[in-house]
Structures are given as structure tokens and as C-alpha cells.
Tab-separated table of C-alpha atoms and ligand atoms in Angstrom:
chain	number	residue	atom	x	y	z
A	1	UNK	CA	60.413	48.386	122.218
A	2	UNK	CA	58.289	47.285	119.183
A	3	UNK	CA	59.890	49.693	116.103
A	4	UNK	CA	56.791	48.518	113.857
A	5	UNK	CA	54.102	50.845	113.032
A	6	UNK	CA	50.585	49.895	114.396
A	7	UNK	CA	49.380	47.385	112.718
A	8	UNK	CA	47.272	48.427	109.605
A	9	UNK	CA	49.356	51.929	109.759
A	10	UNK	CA	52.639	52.942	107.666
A	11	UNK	CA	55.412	55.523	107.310
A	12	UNK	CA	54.907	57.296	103.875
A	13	UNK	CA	58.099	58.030	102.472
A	14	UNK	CA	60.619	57.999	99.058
A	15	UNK	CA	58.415	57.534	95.736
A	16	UNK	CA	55.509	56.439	97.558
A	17	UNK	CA	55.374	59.993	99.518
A	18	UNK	CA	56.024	61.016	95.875
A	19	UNK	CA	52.746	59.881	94.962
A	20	UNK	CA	50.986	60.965	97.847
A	21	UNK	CA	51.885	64.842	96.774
A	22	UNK	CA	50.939	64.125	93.415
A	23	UNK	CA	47.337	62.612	94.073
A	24	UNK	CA	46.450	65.634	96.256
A	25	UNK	CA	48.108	68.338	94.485
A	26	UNK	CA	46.522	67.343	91.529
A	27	UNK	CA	43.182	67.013	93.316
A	28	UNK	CA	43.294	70.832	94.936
A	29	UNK	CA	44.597	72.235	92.077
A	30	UNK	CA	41.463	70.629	89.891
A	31	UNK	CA	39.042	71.547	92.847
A	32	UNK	CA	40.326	74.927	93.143
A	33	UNK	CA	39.224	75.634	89.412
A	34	UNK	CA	35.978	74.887	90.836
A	35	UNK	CA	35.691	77.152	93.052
A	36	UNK	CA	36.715	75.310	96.180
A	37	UNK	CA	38.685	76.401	99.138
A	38	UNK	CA	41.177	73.910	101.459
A	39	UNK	CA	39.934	73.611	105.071
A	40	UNK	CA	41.873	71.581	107.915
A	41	UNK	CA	40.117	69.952	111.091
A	42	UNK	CA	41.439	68.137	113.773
A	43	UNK	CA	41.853	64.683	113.459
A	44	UNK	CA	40.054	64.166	116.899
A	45	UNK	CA	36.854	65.187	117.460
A	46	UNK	CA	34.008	64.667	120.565
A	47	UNK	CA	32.570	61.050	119.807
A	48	UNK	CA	29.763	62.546	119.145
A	49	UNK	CA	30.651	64.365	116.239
A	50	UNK	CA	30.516	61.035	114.330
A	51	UNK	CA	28.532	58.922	116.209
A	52	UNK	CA	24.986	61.246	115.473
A	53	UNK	CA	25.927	62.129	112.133
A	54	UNK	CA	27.165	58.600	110.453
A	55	UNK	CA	24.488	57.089	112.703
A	56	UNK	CA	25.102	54.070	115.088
A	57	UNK	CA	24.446	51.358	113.177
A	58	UNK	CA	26.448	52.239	110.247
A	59	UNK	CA	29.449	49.551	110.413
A	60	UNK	CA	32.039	52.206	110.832
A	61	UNK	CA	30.195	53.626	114.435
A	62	UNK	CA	29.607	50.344	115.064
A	63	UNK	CA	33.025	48.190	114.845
A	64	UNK	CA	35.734	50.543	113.130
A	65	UNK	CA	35.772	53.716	115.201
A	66	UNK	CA	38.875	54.722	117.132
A	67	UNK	CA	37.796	56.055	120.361
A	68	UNK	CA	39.179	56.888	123.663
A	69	UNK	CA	38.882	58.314	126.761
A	70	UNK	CA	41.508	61.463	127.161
A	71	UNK	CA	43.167	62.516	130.839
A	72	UNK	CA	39.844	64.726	131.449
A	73	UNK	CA	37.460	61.770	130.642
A	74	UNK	CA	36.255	63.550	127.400
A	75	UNK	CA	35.705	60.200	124.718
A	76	UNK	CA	37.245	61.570	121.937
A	77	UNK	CA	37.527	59.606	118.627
A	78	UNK	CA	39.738	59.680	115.634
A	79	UNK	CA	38.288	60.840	112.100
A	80	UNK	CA	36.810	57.958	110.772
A	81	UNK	CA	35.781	60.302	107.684
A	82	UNK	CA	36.079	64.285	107.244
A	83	UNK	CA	32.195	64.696	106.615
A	84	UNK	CA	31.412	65.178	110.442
A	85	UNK	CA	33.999	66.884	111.228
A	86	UNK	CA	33.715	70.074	108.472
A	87	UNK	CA	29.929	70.278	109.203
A	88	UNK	CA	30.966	70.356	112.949
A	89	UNK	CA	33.483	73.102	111.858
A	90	UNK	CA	31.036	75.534	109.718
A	91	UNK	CA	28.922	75.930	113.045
A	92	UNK	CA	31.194	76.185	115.180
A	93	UNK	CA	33.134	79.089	113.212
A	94	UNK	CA	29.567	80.161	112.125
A	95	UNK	CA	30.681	80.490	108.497
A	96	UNK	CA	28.075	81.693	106.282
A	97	UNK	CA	25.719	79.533	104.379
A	98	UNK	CA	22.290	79.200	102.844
A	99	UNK	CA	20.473	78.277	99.344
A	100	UNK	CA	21.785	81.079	97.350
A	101	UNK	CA	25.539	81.461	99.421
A	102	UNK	CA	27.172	77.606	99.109
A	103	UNK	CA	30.084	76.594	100.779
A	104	UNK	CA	32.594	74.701	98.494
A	105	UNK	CA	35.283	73.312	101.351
A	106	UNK	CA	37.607	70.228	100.243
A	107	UNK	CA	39.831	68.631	102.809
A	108	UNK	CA	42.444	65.718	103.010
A	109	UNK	CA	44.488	64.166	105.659
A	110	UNK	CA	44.592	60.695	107.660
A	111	UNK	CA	41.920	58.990	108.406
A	112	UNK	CA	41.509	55.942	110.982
A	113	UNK	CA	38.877	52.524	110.898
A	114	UNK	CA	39.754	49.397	112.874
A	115	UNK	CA	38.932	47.727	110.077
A	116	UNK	CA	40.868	44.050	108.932
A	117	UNK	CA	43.999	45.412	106.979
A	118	UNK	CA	44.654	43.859	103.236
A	119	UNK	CA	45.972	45.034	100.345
A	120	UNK	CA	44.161	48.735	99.550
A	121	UNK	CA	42.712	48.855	103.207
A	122	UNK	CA	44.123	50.105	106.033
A	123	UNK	CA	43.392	51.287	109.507
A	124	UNK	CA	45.406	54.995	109.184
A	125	UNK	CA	44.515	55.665	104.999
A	126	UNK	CA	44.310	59.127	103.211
A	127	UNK	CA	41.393	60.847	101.701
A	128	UNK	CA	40.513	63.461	99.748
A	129	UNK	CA	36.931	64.929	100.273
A	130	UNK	CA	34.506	67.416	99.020
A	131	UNK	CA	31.464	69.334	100.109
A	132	UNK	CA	29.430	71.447	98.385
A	133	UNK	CA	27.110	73.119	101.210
A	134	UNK	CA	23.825	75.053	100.670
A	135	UNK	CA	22.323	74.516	96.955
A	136	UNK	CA	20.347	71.477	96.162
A	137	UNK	CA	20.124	70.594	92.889
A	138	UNK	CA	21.083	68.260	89.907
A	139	UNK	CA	23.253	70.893	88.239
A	140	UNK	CA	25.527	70.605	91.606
A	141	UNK	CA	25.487	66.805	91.887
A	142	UNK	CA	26.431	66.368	88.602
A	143	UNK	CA	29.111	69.182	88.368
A	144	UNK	CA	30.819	66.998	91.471
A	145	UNK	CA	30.661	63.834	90.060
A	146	UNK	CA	32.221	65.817	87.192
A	147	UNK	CA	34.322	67.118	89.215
A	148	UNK	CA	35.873	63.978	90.640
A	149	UNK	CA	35.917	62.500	86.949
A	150	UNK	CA	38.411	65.593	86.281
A	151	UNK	CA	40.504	64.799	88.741
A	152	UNK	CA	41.149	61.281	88.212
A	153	UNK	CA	42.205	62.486	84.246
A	154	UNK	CA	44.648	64.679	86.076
A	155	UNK	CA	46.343	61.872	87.734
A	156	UNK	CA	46.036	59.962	84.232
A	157	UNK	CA	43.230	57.724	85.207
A	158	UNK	CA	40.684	57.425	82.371
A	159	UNK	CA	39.026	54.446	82.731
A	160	UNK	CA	36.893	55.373	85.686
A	161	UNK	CA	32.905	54.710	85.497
A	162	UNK	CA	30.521	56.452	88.166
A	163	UNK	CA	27.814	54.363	89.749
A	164	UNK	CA	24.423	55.954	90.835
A	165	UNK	CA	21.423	55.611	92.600
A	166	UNK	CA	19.042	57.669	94.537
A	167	UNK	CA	18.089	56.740	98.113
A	168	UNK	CA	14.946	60.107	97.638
A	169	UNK	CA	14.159	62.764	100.335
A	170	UNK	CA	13.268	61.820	103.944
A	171	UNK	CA	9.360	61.204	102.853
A	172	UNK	CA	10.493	58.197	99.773
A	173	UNK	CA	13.325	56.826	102.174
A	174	UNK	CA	10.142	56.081	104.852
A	175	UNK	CA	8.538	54.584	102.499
A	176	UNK	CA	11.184	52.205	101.662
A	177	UNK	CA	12.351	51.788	104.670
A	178	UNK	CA	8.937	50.214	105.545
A	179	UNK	CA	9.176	48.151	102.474
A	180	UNK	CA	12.362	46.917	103.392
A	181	UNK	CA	11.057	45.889	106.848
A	182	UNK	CA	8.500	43.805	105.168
A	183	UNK	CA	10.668	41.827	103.376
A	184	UNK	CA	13.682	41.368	105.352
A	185	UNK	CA	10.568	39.790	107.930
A	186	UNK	CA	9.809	37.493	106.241
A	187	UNK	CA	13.712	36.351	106.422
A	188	UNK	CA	14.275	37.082	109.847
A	189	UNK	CA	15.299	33.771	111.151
A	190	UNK	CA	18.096	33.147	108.428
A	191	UNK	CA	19.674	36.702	109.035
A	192	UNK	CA	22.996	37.271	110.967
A	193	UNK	CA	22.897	38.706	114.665
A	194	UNK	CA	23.854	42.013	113.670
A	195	UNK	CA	21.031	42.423	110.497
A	196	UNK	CA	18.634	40.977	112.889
A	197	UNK	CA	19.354	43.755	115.393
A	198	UNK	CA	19.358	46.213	112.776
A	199	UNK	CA	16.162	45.084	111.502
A	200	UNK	CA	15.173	46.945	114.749
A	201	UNK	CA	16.971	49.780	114.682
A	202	UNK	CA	18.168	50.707	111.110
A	203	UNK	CA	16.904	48.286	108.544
A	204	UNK	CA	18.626	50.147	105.625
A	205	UNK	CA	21.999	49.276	107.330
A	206	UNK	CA	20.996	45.267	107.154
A	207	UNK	CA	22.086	46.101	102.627
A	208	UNK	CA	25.736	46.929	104.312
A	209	UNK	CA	25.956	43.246	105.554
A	210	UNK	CA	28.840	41.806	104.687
A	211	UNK	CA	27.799	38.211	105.736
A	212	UNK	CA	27.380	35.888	102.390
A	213	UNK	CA	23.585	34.698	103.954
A	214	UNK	CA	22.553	37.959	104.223
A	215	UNK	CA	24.127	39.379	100.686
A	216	UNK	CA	21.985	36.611	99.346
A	217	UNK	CA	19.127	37.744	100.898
A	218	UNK	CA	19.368	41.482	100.346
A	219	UNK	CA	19.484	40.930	96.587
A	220	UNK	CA	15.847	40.573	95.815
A	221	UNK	CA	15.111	43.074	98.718
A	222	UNK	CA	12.983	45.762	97.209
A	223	UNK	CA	15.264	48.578	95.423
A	224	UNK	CA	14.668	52.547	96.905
A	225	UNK	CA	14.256	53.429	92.719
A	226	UNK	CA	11.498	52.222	93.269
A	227	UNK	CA	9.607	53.891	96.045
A	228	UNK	CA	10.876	57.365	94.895
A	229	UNK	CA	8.171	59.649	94.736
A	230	UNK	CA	7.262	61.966	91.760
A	231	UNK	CA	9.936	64.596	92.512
A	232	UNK	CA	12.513	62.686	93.650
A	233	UNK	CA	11.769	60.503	90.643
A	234	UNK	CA	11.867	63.541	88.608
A	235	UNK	CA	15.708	64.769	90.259
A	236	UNK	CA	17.261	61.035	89.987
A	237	UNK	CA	15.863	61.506	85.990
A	238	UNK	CA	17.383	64.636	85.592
A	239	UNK	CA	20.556	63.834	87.309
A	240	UNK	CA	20.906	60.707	84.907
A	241	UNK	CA	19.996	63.347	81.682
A	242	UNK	CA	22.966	65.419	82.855
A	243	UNK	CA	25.249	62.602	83.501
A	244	UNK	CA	24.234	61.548	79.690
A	245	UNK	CA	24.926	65.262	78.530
A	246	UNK	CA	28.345	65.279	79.794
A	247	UNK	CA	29.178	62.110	78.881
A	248	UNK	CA	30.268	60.582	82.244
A	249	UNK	CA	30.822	56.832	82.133
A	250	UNK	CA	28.010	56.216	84.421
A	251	UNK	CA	26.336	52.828	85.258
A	252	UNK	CA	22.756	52.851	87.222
A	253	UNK	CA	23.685	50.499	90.446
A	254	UNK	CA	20.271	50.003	92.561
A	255	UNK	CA	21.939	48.375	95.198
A	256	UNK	CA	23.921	51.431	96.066
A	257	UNK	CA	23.085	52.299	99.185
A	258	UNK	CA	26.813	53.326	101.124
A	259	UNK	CA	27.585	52.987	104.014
A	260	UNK	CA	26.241	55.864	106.643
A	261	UNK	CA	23.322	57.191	107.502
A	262	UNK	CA	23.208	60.801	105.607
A	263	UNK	CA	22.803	60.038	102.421
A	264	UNK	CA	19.986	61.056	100.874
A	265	UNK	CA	18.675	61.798	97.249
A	266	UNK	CA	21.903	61.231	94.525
A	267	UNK	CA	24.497	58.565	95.871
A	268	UNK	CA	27.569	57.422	94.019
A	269	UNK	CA	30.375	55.303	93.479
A	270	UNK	CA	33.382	55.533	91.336
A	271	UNK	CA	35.508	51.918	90.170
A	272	UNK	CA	38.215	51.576	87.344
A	273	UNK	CA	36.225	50.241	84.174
A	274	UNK	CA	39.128	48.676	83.002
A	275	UNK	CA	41.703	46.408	84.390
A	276	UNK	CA	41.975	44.114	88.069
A	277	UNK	CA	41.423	47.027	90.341
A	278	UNK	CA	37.590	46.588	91.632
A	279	UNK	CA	37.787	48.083	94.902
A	280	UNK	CA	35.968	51.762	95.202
A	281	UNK	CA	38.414	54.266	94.131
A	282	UNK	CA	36.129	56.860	96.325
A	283	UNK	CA	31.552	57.927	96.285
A	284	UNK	CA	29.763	60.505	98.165
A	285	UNK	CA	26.887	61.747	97.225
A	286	UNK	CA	23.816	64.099	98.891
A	287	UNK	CA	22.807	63.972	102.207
A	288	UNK	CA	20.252	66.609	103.658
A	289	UNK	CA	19.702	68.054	107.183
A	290	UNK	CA	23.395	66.905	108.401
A	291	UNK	CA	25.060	70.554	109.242
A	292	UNK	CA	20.855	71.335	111.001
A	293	UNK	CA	21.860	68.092	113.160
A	294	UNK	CA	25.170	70.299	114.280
A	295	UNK	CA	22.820	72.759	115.000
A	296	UNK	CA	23.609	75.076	111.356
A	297	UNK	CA	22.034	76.052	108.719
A	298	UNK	CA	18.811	73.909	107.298
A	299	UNK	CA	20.304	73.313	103.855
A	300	UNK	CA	21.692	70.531	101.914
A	301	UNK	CA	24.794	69.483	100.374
A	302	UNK	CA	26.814	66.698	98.608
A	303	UNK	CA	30.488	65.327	98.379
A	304	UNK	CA	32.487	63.103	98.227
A	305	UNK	CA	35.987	61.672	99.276
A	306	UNK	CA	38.270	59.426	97.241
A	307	UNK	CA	40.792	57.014	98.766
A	308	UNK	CA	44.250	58.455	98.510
A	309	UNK	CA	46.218	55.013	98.646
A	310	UNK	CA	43.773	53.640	96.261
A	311	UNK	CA	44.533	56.168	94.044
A	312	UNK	CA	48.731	55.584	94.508
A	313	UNK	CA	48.320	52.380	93.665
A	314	UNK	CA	46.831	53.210	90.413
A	315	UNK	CA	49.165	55.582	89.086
A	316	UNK	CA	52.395	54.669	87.443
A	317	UNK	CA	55.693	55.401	89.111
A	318	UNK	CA	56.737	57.357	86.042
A	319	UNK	CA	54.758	60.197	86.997
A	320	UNK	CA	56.877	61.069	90.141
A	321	UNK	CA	60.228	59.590	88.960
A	322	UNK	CA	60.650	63.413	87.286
A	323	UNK	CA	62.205	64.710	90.173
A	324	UNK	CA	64.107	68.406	89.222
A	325	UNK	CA	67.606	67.488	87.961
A	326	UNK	CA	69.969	68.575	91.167
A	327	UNK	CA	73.820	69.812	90.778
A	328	UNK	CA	75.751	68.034	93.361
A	329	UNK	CA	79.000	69.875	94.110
A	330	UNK	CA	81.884	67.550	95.118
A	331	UNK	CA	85.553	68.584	96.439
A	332	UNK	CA	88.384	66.086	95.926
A	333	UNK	CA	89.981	66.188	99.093
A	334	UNK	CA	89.312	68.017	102.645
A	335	UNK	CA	91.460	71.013	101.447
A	336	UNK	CA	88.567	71.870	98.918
A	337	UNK	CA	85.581	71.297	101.485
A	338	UNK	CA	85.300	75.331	102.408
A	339	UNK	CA	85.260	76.351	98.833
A	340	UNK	CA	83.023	73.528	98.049
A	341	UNK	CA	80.642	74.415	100.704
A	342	UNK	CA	80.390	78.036	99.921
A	343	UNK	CA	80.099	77.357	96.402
A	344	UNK	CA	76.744	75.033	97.553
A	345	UNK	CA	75.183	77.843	99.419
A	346	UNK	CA	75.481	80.506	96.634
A	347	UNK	CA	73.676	78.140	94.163
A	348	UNK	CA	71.100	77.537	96.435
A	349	UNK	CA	70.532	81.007	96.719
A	350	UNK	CA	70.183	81.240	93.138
A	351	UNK	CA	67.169	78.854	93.367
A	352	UNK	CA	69.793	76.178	91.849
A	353	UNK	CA	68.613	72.645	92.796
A	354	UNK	CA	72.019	71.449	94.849
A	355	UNK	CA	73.775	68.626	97.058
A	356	UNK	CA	77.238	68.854	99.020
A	357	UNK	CA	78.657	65.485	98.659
A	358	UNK	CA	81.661	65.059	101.310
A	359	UNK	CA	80.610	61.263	101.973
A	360	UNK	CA	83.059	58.253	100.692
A	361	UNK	CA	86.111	58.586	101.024
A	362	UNK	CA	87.437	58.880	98.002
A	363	UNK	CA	86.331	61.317	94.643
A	364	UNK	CA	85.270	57.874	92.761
A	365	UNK	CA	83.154	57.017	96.090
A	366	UNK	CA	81.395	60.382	95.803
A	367	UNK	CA	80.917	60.411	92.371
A	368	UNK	CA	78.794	57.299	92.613
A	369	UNK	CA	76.788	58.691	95.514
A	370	UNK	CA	75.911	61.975	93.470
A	371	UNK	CA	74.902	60.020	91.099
A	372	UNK	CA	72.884	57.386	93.412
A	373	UNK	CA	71.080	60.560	94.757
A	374	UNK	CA	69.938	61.822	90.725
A	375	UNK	CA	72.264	64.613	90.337
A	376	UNK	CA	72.771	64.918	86.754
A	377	UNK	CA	75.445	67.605	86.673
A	378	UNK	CA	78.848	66.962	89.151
A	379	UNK	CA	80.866	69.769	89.719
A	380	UNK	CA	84.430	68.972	90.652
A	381	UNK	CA	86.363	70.744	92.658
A	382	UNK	CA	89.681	69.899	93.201
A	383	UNK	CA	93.345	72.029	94.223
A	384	UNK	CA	94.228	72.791	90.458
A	385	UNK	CA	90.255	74.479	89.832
A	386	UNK	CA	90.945	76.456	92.774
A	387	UNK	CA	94.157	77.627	91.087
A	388	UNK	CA	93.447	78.211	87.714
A	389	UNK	CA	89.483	79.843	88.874
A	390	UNK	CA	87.731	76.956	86.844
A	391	UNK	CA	85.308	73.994	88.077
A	392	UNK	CA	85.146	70.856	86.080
A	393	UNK	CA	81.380	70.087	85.315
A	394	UNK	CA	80.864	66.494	84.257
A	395	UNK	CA	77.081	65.815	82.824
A	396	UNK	CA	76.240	61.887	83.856
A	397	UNK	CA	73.258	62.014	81.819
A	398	UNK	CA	76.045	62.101	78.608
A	399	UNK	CA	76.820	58.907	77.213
A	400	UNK	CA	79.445	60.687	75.100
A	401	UNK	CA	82.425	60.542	76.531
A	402	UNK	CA	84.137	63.908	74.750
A	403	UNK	CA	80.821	65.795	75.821
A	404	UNK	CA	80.859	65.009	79.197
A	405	UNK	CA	83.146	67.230	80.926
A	406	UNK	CA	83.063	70.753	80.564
A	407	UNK	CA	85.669	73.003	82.075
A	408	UNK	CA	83.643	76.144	82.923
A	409	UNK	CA	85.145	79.815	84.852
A	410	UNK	CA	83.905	79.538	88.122
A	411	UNK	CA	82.404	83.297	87.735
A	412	UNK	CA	80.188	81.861	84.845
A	413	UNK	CA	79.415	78.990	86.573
A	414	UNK	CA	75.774	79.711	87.296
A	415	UNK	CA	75.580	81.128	83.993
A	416	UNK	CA	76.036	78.076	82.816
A	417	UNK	CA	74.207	75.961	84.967
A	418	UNK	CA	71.031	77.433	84.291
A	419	UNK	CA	71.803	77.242	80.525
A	420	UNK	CA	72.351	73.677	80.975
A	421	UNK	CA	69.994	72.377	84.176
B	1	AMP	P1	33.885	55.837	102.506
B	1	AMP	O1	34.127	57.028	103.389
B	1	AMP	O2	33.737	54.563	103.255
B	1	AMP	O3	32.842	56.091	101.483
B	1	AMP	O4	35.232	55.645	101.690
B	1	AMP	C1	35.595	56.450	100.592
B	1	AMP	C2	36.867	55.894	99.997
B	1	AMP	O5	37.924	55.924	100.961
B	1	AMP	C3	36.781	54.422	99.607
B	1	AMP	O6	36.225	54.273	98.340
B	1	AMP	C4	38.239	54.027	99.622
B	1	AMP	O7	38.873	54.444	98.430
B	1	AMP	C5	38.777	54.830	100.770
B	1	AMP	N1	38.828	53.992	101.996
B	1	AMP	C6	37.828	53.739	102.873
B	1	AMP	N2	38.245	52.947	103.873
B	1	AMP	C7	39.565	52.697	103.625
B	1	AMP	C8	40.574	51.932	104.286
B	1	AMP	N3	40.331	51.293	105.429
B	1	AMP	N4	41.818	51.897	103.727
B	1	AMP	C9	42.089	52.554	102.575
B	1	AMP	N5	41.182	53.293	101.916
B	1	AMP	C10	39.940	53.365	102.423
């Protein structure tokens, strides 16, 4: 039996699981001011929950998607993103939703792309998403990019700049789409296999190319900026005014195009201004008509979802190293083990933060295990405290030796502890 994880997949646990907690209590607690409420899908869905909506030339239908075919020959897929899957969810529960009644859900949980793990990319990774379901506006696009801006300062990141663009409405997108064609036609014999296929079918979907020959090629393609038509012209401009009024590191990135197929109008990107890091730390942005295609509501909406591992690898260890001081509660010999244990459970009960150490073999051995596990107060117990009704408390975060040991009545002993925790 092979006891590695899949490849690309790994056990979160210790300071690392620390982390995990951190990022996404952080994030719902910041969302939650918002206005937003936590909603949980399954992790499988029908392929064609993702297949439709991301569209089938988008690399992650295309090469990364998980699917299968279950015992009753349904092909099922894993989440490749949450997107799908909570539009799929507000029709199917028929939750209420139009122009003037939005739906603020947020989500996070495992995700899964057969993608090639490296460092910062894996094939089972975390995220953290947003969607903001039924008004269409610039006030709401820029009160989520503000949004996720506020909840990277929670987590102590402050060096985080936003990239937009606009892709327009349905009418500007066919407009550039057709310039696009134009263009990438006249380069059709140097293209890769794939871009020349999705000259074809999706021609937006050639800018995702990751082949060097056809990055080179995409960068003088024509920009959508640029075929935006008066109103969309008019949103993108007002989007960038508000982006300016709430001073949001933002950088205009015309190439920004992300990868799947329901983006419309405002798109973004967020990266660490400062420092190594330049992977995306997370973007989303608007995408129209995607809960009609599940057969809801005609209405717009716009998210996002941020990369949870990217994010742990960001923040410093310090921030989860505070874990609650802990009592452990440690018997000399076998004789004391009842008292010791009883004396365990009625701290617990008292909301008191508490280990039984009965490990080692010896009361130096178990000592240093306490104090391996980060339990700043040890309370001895040994025949003579049972005798006299006293516990010996000895605080290992003391580096003076006369303070450190405190003989304390075993009837004030919680008294005491919560004085000194
Ligand atoms: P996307 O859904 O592709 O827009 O991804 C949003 C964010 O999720 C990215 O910016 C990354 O932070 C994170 N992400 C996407 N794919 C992976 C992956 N394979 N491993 C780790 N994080 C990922």
C-alpha cells in the first residue's frame, strides 16, 4: 500500500492547519460585516455543472477537470471552482433573487485541477469565494474588490495591488471577439494546436495560451478596452473613479482576460506589490447571464475567490504561534493518577485550557513533555499535596527561579489559575 497522498494533494495539519483557520476565519468574519452569509455545496457535482458554465475551452474544462463515472454511470466531476456550483445551488433551492433582492453567499472548501503541481499549485488547494448575485453596478464591483482588499489587511497583508480590466456586455465582447479573429488569422500558421482549434471555437480562450509562441503573439492582439461601447466604456470609467476614491492600489492590466468563459464587464486580479511572491493571490470579477444558464433568475453578479494556500504562505507563522496558554496537570507516581485525572476534568469544566500528562516515566520525563506540548503552568501532584490539600504550580514561562513555584490550596486552585492563565 502506497501511504503517500495523491500526488499534488496533502494532509493539513500542526501550524500549517493553524493557518488554514486563520485565513478563513479572518475572511468570514470580514465578509460577514458585509453582509454575507456562509453556504456549503458538494464537492461533486453533474459534469455539467461546470462544463456549460466555465465553457469547454477554458483550460480548466479542457485539461484540469476531475471527472468520473460513479456505480450508476452518472459523470460526476470534482469542484474545479465554487462559482458553478452556488449558481447551481440558488436554483435548485429556488432562493430568492432579483435587481433590488441580491444574494451575498461566500463559500470555501477544497478544490481539485489536474494541473502540474509546484510550489503554490496544487491539484486538491483551498479557496475562499464570493458572490454577490442580483445588482449590477460599479458601486458593487468596487465594494468587492474592497472587500477582498479588507480581508487581506486582516490577515496582515498590505501590500496587495488590484488589477482591472473590462471584457464589456455580450454586444462589446462580439465585437472583439471578431476583432480578435482577424488578427489571430493572420497568425494562424505559427499558433499552437490547441489556439488554432480555439480560433474555431473560442478565440478569446487562444489569450489563456500558455505556449511562449503564442504569448508572443497575443501581445499586440487587439485589447477588449478598446471595443467597449459607450456604456460599457462609461461603467469601466466609473469603476476606475471609485477605485481612485477609495484609494485601492489598483493597476489598469488590458491583457486581463481570466481564465473562463463568464466573465463579463469588470474583471480583476489581485498580486503582492511588494516582495518575490508574483503568483495571483486570488480575481473574480462580473459575469452576466450565468445563474439564467442554470435556468434562475436573469440577473448579474460578481465575485471572486482567493487561493487559500497562497495566502498561508504569505502570512508569518507568528500569527498562529499564539495558541491559548494550557495547564497541564501532572501526578508523580501512579498512586496520584485518580486525583490527577479528576482534578483535569473539573478544570475543563471550568472552561480551563488543560492536558493530563501520565506519559514518561518519570516526573522529569513529564515535565519536559508538558512543556514540549506549550503548557505554561504545571501542576504537580504528588503523595505529600494530597496530604497536606495543596498542589505545587510551577510557571515555565518564569525565568526566576524563586517565582516559579507556587504552592497553592487545592480549593483555590482555579481561583488562581484564572488569576494567573
Ligand atoms: P481561479 O479560479 O483560477 O481564478 O483561481 C483563483 C485563485 O485560486 C488563484 O489566484 C490562486 O490563488 C488559487 N488557485 C488556483 N488554482 C490553484 C492551484 N492549482 N493550487 C493552488 N491555488 C490555486
Amino acid at each position: 500500500m502506497d501511504i503517500n497522498p495523491i500526488r499534488g494533494m496533502k494532509d493539513l495539519y500542526g501550524l500549517e492547519f493553524r493557518k488554514f483557520q486563520y485565513v478563513v476565519d479572518k475572511s468570514v468574519y470580514v465578509a460577514s460585516k458585509y453582509g454575507y452569509q456562509c453556504i456549503e455545496t458538494p464537492i461533486v457535482e453533474n459534469t455539467g455543472v461546470f462544463q456549460r458554465s466555465l465553457g469547454d475551452e477554458s483550460d480548466v474544462v479542457s485539461k484540469e477537470m476531475y471527472s468520473f463515472e460513479d456505480k450508476g454511470g452518472e459523470q460526476i466531476t470534482l469542484r474545479p471552482e465554487g462559482t458553478a456550483g452556488v449558481m447551481r445551488a440558488i436554483t435548485s433551492n429556488k432562493m430568492f433573487v432579483n435587481e433590488n433582492n441580491p444574494l451575498k453567499l461566500m463559500y470555501y472548501g477544497q478544490m481539485f485541477r489536474y494541473d502540474r503541481p509546484q510550489k503554490g499549485r496544487y491539484r486538491q488547494f483551498h479557496q475562499i469565494g464570493l458572490e454577490h448575485i442580483g445588482e449590477k453596478s460599479p458601486y458593487t464591483d468596487v465594494l468587492t474588490i474592497e472587500l477582498a482588499v479588507d480581508i487581506f489587511k486582516a490577515i496582515g497583508l498590505n501590500n496587495v495591488k488590484v488589477l482591472v480590466n473590462s471584457l464589456g456586455g455580450s454586444q462589446s465582447r462580439k465585437v472583439y471577439v471578431k476583432a480578435l479573429v482577424d488578427y489571430f488569422n493572420k497568425y494562424e500558421n505559427e499558433l499552437s494546436e490547441t489556439s488554432k482549434h480555439r480560433l474555431v471555437t473560442n478565440p478569446l480562450r487562444i489569450l489563456d495560451s500558455k505556449e511562449l509562441n503564442d504569448i508572443e503573439i497575443c501581445q499586440n492582439a487587439p485589447k477588449s478596452r478598446n471595443y467597449l461601447n459607450k456604456e460599457d466604456a462609461e461603467y469601466f470609467e466609473k469603476v476606475l473613479m471609485l477605485l481612485e476614491q477609495c484609494n485601492i492600489n489598483y493597476e489598469i492590466d488590458l491583457n486581463l482576460v481570466r481564465g473562463l468563459d463568464y466573465y463579463t464587464h469588470t474583471t480583476f486580479e489581485f498580486r503582492m506589490s511588494l516582495g518575490e511572491y508574483k503568483d495571483a493571490l486570488g480575481g473574480g470579477g462580473r459575469y452576466d447571464g450565468l445563474l439564467k444558464m442554470f435556468g434562475g433568475a436573469d440577473v448579474s453578479g460578481v465575485g471572486f475567490a482567493l487561493g487559500v494556500e497562497r495566502l498561508m504562505m504569505l502570512l508569518s507563522n507568528d500569527v498562529v504561534l499564539d495558541s491559548p496558554e494550557k495547564v497541564a496537570v501532572i501526578p508523580v507516581s501512579e498512586s496520584e493518577f485518580d486525583v490527577a485525572f479528576r482534578l483535569v476534568r473539573t478544570l475543563l469544566k471550568d472552561g480551563i485550557p488543560t492536558e493530563l500528562i501520565t506519559g514518561g516515566n518519570s516526573l522529569k520525563k513529564r515535565v519536559e513533555l508538558a512543556t514540549k506540548r506549550n503548557c505554561g503552568l504545571l501542576l504537580i501532584i504528588g503523595e505529600n499535596e494530597i496530604n497536606n490539600g495543596t498542589i505545587v504550580v510551577t510557571n515555565t514561562k518564569v525565568s526566576d527561579s524563586e517565582k516559579r513555584n507556587t504552592v497553592v490550596n487545592m480549593k483555590e486552585i482555579i481561583y488562581f489559575l484564572k488569576k494567573n492563565i
